[in-house]
CSV table of C-alpha atoms in Angstrom, one decimal:
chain,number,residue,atom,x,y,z
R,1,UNK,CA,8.2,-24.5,115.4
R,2,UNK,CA,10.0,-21.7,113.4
R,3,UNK,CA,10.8,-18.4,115.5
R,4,UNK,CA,11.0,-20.3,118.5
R,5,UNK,CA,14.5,-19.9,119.7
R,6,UNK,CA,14.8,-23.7,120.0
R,7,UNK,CA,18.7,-24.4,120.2
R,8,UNK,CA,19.0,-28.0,120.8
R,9,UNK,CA,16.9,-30.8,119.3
R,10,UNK,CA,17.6,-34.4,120.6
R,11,UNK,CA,18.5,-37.6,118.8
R,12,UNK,CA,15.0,-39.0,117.8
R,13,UNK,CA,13.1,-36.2,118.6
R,14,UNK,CA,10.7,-37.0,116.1
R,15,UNK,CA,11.0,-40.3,116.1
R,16,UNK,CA,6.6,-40.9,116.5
R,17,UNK,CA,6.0,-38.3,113.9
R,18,UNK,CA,6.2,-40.7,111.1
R,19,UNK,CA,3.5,-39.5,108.7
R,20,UNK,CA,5.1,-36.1,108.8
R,21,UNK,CA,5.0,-34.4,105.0
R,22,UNK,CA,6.8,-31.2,106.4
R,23,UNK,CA,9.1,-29.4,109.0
R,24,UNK,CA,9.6,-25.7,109.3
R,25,UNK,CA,11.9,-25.1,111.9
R,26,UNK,CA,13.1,-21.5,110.8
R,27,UNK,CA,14.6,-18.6,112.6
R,28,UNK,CA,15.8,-20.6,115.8
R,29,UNK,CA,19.3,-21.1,117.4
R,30,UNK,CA,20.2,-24.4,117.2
R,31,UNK,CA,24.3,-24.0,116.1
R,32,UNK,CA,24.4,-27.9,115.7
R,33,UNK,CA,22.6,-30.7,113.8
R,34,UNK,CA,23.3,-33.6,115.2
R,35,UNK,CA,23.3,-37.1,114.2
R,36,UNK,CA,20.2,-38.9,113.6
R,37,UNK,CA,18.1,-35.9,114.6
R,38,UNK,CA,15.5,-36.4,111.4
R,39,UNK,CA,15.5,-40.6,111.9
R,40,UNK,CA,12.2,-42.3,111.4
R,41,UNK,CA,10.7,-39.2,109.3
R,42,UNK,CA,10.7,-41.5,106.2
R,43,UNK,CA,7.8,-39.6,104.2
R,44,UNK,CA,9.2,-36.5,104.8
R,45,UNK,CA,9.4,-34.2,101.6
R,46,UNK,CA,10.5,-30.8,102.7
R,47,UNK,CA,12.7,-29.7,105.8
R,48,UNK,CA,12.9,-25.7,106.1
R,49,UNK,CA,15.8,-25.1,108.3
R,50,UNK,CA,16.9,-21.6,107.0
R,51,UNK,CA,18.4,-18.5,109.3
R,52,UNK,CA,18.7,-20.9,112.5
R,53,UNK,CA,22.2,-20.2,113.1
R,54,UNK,CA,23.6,-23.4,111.8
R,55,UNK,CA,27.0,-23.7,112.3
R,56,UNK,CA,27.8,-27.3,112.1
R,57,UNK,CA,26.1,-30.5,110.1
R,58,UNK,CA,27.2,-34.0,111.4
R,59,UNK,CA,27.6,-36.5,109.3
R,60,UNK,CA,24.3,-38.6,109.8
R,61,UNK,CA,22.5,-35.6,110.8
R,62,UNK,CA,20.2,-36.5,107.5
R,63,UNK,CA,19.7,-40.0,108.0
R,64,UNK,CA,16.3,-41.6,107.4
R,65,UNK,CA,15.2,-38.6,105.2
R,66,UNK,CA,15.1,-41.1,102.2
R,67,UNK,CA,11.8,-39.4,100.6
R,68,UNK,CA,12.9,-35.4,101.2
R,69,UNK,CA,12.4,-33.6,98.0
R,70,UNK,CA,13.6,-30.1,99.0
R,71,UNK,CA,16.1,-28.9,102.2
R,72,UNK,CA,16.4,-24.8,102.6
R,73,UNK,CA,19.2,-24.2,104.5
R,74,UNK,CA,18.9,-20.2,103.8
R,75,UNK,CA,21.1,-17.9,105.9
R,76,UNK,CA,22.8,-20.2,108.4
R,77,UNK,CA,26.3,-19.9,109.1
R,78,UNK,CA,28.3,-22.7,108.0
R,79,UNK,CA,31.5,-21.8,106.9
R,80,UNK,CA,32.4,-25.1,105.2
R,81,UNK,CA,30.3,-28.0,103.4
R,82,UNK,CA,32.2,-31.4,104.7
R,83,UNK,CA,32.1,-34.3,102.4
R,84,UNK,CA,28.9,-36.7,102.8
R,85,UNK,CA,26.6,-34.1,104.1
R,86,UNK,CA,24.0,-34.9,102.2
R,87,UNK,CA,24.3,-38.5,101.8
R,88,UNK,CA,21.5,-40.0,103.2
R,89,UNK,CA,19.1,-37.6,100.7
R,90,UNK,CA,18.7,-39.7,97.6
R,91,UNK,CA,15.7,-37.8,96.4
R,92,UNK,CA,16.4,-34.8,97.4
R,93,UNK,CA,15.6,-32.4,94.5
R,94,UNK,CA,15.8,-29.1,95.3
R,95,UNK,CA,19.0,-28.1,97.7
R,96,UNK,CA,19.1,-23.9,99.1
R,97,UNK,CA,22.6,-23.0,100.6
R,98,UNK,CA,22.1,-19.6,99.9
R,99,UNK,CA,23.6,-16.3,102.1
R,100,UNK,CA,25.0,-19.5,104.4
R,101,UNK,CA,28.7,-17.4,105.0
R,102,UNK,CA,30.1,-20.8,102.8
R,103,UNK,CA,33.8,-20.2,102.0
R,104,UNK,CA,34.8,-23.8,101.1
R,105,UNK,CA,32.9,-27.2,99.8
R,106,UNK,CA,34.8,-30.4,99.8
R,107,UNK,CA,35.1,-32.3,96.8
R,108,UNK,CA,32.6,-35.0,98.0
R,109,UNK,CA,30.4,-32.7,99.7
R,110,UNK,CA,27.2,-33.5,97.2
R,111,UNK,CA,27.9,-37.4,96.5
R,112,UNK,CA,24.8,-39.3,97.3
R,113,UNK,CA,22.3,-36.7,96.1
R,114,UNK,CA,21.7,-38.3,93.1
R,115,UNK,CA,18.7,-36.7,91.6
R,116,UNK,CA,19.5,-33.9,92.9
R,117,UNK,CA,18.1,-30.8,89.7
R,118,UNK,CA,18.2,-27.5,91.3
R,119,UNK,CA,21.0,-26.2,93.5
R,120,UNK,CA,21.6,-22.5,94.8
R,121,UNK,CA,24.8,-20.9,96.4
R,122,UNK,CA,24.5,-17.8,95.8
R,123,UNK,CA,25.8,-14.9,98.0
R,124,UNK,CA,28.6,-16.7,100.0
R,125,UNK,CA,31.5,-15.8,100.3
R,126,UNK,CA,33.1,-18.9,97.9
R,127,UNK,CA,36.3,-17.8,95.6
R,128,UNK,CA,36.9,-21.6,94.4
R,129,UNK,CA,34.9,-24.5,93.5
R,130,UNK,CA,37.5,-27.6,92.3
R,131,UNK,CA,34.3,-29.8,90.9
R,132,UNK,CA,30.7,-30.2,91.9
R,133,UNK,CA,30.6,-34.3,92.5
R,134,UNK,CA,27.8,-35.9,92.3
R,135,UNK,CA,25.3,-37.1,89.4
R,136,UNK,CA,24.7,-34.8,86.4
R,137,UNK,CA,20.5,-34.7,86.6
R,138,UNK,CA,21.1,-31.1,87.6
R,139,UNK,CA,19.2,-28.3,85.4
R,140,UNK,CA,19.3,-25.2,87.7
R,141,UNK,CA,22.5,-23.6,89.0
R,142,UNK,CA,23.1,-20.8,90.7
R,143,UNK,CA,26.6,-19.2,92.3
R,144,UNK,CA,25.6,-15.9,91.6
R,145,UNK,CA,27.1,-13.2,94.1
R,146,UNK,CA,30.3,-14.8,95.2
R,147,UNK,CA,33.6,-14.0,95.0
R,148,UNK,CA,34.5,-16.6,92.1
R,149,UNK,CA,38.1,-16.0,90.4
R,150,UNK,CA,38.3,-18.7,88.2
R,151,UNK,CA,36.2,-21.6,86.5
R,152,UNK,CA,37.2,-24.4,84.5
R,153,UNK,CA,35.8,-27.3,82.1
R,154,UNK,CA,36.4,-29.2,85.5
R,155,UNK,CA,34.0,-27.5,87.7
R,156,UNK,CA,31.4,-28.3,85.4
R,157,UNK,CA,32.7,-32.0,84.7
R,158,UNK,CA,29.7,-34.0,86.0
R,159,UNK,CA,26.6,-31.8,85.3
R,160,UNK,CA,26.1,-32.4,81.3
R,161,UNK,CA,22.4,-32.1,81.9
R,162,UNK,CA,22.4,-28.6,83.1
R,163,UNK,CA,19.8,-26.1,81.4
R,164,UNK,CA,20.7,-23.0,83.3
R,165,UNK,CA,23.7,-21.6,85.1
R,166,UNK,CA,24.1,-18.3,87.0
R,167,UNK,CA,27.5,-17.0,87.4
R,168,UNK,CA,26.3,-13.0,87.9
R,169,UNK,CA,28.1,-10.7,90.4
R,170,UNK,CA,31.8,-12.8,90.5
R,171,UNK,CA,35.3,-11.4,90.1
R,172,UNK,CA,36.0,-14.2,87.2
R,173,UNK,CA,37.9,-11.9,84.7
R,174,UNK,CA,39.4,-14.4,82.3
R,175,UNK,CA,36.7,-16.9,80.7
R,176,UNK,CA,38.7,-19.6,79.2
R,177,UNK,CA,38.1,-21.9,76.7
R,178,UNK,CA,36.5,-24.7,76.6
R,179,UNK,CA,35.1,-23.9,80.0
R,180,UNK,CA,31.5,-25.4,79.5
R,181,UNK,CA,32.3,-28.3,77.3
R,182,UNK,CA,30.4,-31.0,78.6
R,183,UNK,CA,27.2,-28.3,78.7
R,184,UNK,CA,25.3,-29.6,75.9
R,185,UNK,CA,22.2,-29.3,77.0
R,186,UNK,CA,22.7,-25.7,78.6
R,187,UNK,CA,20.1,-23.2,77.6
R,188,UNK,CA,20.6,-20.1,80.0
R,189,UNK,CA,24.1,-18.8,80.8
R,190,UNK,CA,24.2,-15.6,82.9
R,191,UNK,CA,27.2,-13.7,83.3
R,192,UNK,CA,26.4,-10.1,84.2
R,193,UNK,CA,28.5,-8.0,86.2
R,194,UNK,CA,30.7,-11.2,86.6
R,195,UNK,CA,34.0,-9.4,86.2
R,196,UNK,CA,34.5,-10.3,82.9
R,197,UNK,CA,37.8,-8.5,80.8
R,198,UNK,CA,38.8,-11.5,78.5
R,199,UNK,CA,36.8,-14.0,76.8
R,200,UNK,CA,39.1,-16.6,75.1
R,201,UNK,CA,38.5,-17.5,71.7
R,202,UNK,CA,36.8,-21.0,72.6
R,203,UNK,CA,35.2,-20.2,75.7
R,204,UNK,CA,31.4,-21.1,74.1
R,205,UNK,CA,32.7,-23.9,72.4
R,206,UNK,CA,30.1,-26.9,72.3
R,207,UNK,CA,27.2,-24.7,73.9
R,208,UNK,CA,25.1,-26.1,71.1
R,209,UNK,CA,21.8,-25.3,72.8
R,210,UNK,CA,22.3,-22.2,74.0
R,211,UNK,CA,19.3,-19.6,73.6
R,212,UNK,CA,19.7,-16.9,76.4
R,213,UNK,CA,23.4,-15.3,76.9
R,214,UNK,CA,23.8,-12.1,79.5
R,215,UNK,CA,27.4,-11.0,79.5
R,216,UNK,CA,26.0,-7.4,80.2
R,217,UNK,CA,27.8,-4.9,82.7
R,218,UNK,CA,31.2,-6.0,82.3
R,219,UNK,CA,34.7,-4.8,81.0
R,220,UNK,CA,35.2,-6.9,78.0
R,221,UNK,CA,36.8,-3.9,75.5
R,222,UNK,CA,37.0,-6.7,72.6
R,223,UNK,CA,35.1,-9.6,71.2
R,224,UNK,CA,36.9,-11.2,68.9
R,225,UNK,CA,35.6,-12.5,65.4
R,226,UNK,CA,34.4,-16.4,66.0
R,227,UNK,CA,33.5,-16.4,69.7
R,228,UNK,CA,30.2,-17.0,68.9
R,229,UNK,CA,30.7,-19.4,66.2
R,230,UNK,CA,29.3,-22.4,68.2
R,231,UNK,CA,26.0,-20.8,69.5
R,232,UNK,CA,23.5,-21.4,66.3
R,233,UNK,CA,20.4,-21.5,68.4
R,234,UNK,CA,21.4,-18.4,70.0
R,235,UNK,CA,17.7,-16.3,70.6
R,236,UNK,CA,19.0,-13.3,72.8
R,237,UNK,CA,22.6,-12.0,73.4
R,238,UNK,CA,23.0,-8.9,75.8
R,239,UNK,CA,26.0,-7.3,75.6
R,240,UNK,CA,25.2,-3.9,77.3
R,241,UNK,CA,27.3,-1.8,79.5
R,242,UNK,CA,30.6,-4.1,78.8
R,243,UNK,CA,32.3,-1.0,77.5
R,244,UNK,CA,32.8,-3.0,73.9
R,245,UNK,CA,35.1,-0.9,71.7
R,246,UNK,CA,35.5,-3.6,68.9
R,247,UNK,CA,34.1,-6.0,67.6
């Protein structure tokens, strides 16, 4: 039922539908998901709900989707992600927000999505992100194409098992140190075009797995002698366009 203009789906109205494996309800108008709209689809694994105008999630509008595996919730519109949205998806494992006009998350936005290992953000309109909450099984992160300022060791608190982050096309400037501490395990870091002018002298500290580094197309001027010094199984480094004078 995707391209169908639908606007309003009842409470239960897929109640009888209970060997469903997938719902692709794409391109429609329906502004509100309301409580207990997906209840009784217990096998469900993926839910395709991307550019239907969605404004608003209820609290419960999730609940019964214990088996769902992947939610797209591509180009909606929904300003803010409340605490507990996702709650009632414990094996949910692959989450799309992108291009959703997202300007805040609340801090408990993601708790419940436990095994949750691949999350995109990218291209909203997000400047701040406090901490992502929930259980660190995630390996894929992207908040590319946002309008980050600033990022922390605390943004990055929970999600030690992560093995590639995106932070292209941001307005970060000043990479600080010890800002991916707990990211043992991290293997990708992108950072091109991110707005980068400063990178502090510890900002790559404890990235001890790091193999792929883009910091291209930035304004960096100077990298200073150690910066580096951490990155041992470093394969590829691209430092192109970052108008480097010294090194």
């Amino acid at each position: 039922i995707s391209y169908s203009n639908v606007e309003t789906i009842q409470m239960y109205a897929f109640s009888n539908l209970t060997s469903l494996r997938g719902l692709y309800l794409k391109g429609n108008r329906l502004f509100t998901l309301h409580n207990f709209t997906f209840e009784k689809l217990n096998d469900l694994n993926f839910l395709d709900l991307s550019y239907s105008n969605v404004k608003l999630i209820e609290t419960n509008a999730f609940y019964g989707l214990k088996s769902l595996k992947k939610l797209t919730l591509i180009g909606n519109r929904l300003k803010t992600i409340f605490d507990l949205t996702f709650q009632h998806l414990p094996n949910l494992l692959t989450l799309e927000l992108e291009a959703s006009q997202i300007e805040s998350v609340q801090t408990d936005a993601f708790v419940g999505v436990n095994n949750l290992t691949s999350l995109s953000m990218k291209n909203n309109p997000l400047n701040l992100i406090r901490s992502l909450t929930f259980a660190g099984e995630l390996k894929f992160l992207d908040l590319s194409f946002m309008n980050l300022k600033s990022i922390g060791p605390e943004m990055f608190a929970y999600q030690e098992n992560l093995v590639t982050l995106i932070l292209s096309e941001n307005q970060i400037e000043i990479l600080a140190n010890n800002t991916f501490e707990r990211l043992f395990k991290l293997e990708n870091l992108y950072l091109t075009s991110s707005g980068l002018k400063i990178i502090e002298l510890n900002a790559f500290s404890k990235l001890y797995s790091l193999d792929f580094l883009l910091i291209n197309e930035n304004d960096l001027r100077v990298i200073r002698n150690y910066t580096f010094r951490d990155l041992a199984k470093l394969t590829e480094l691209n430092l192109a366009y970052s108008n480097v004078e010294t090194i």
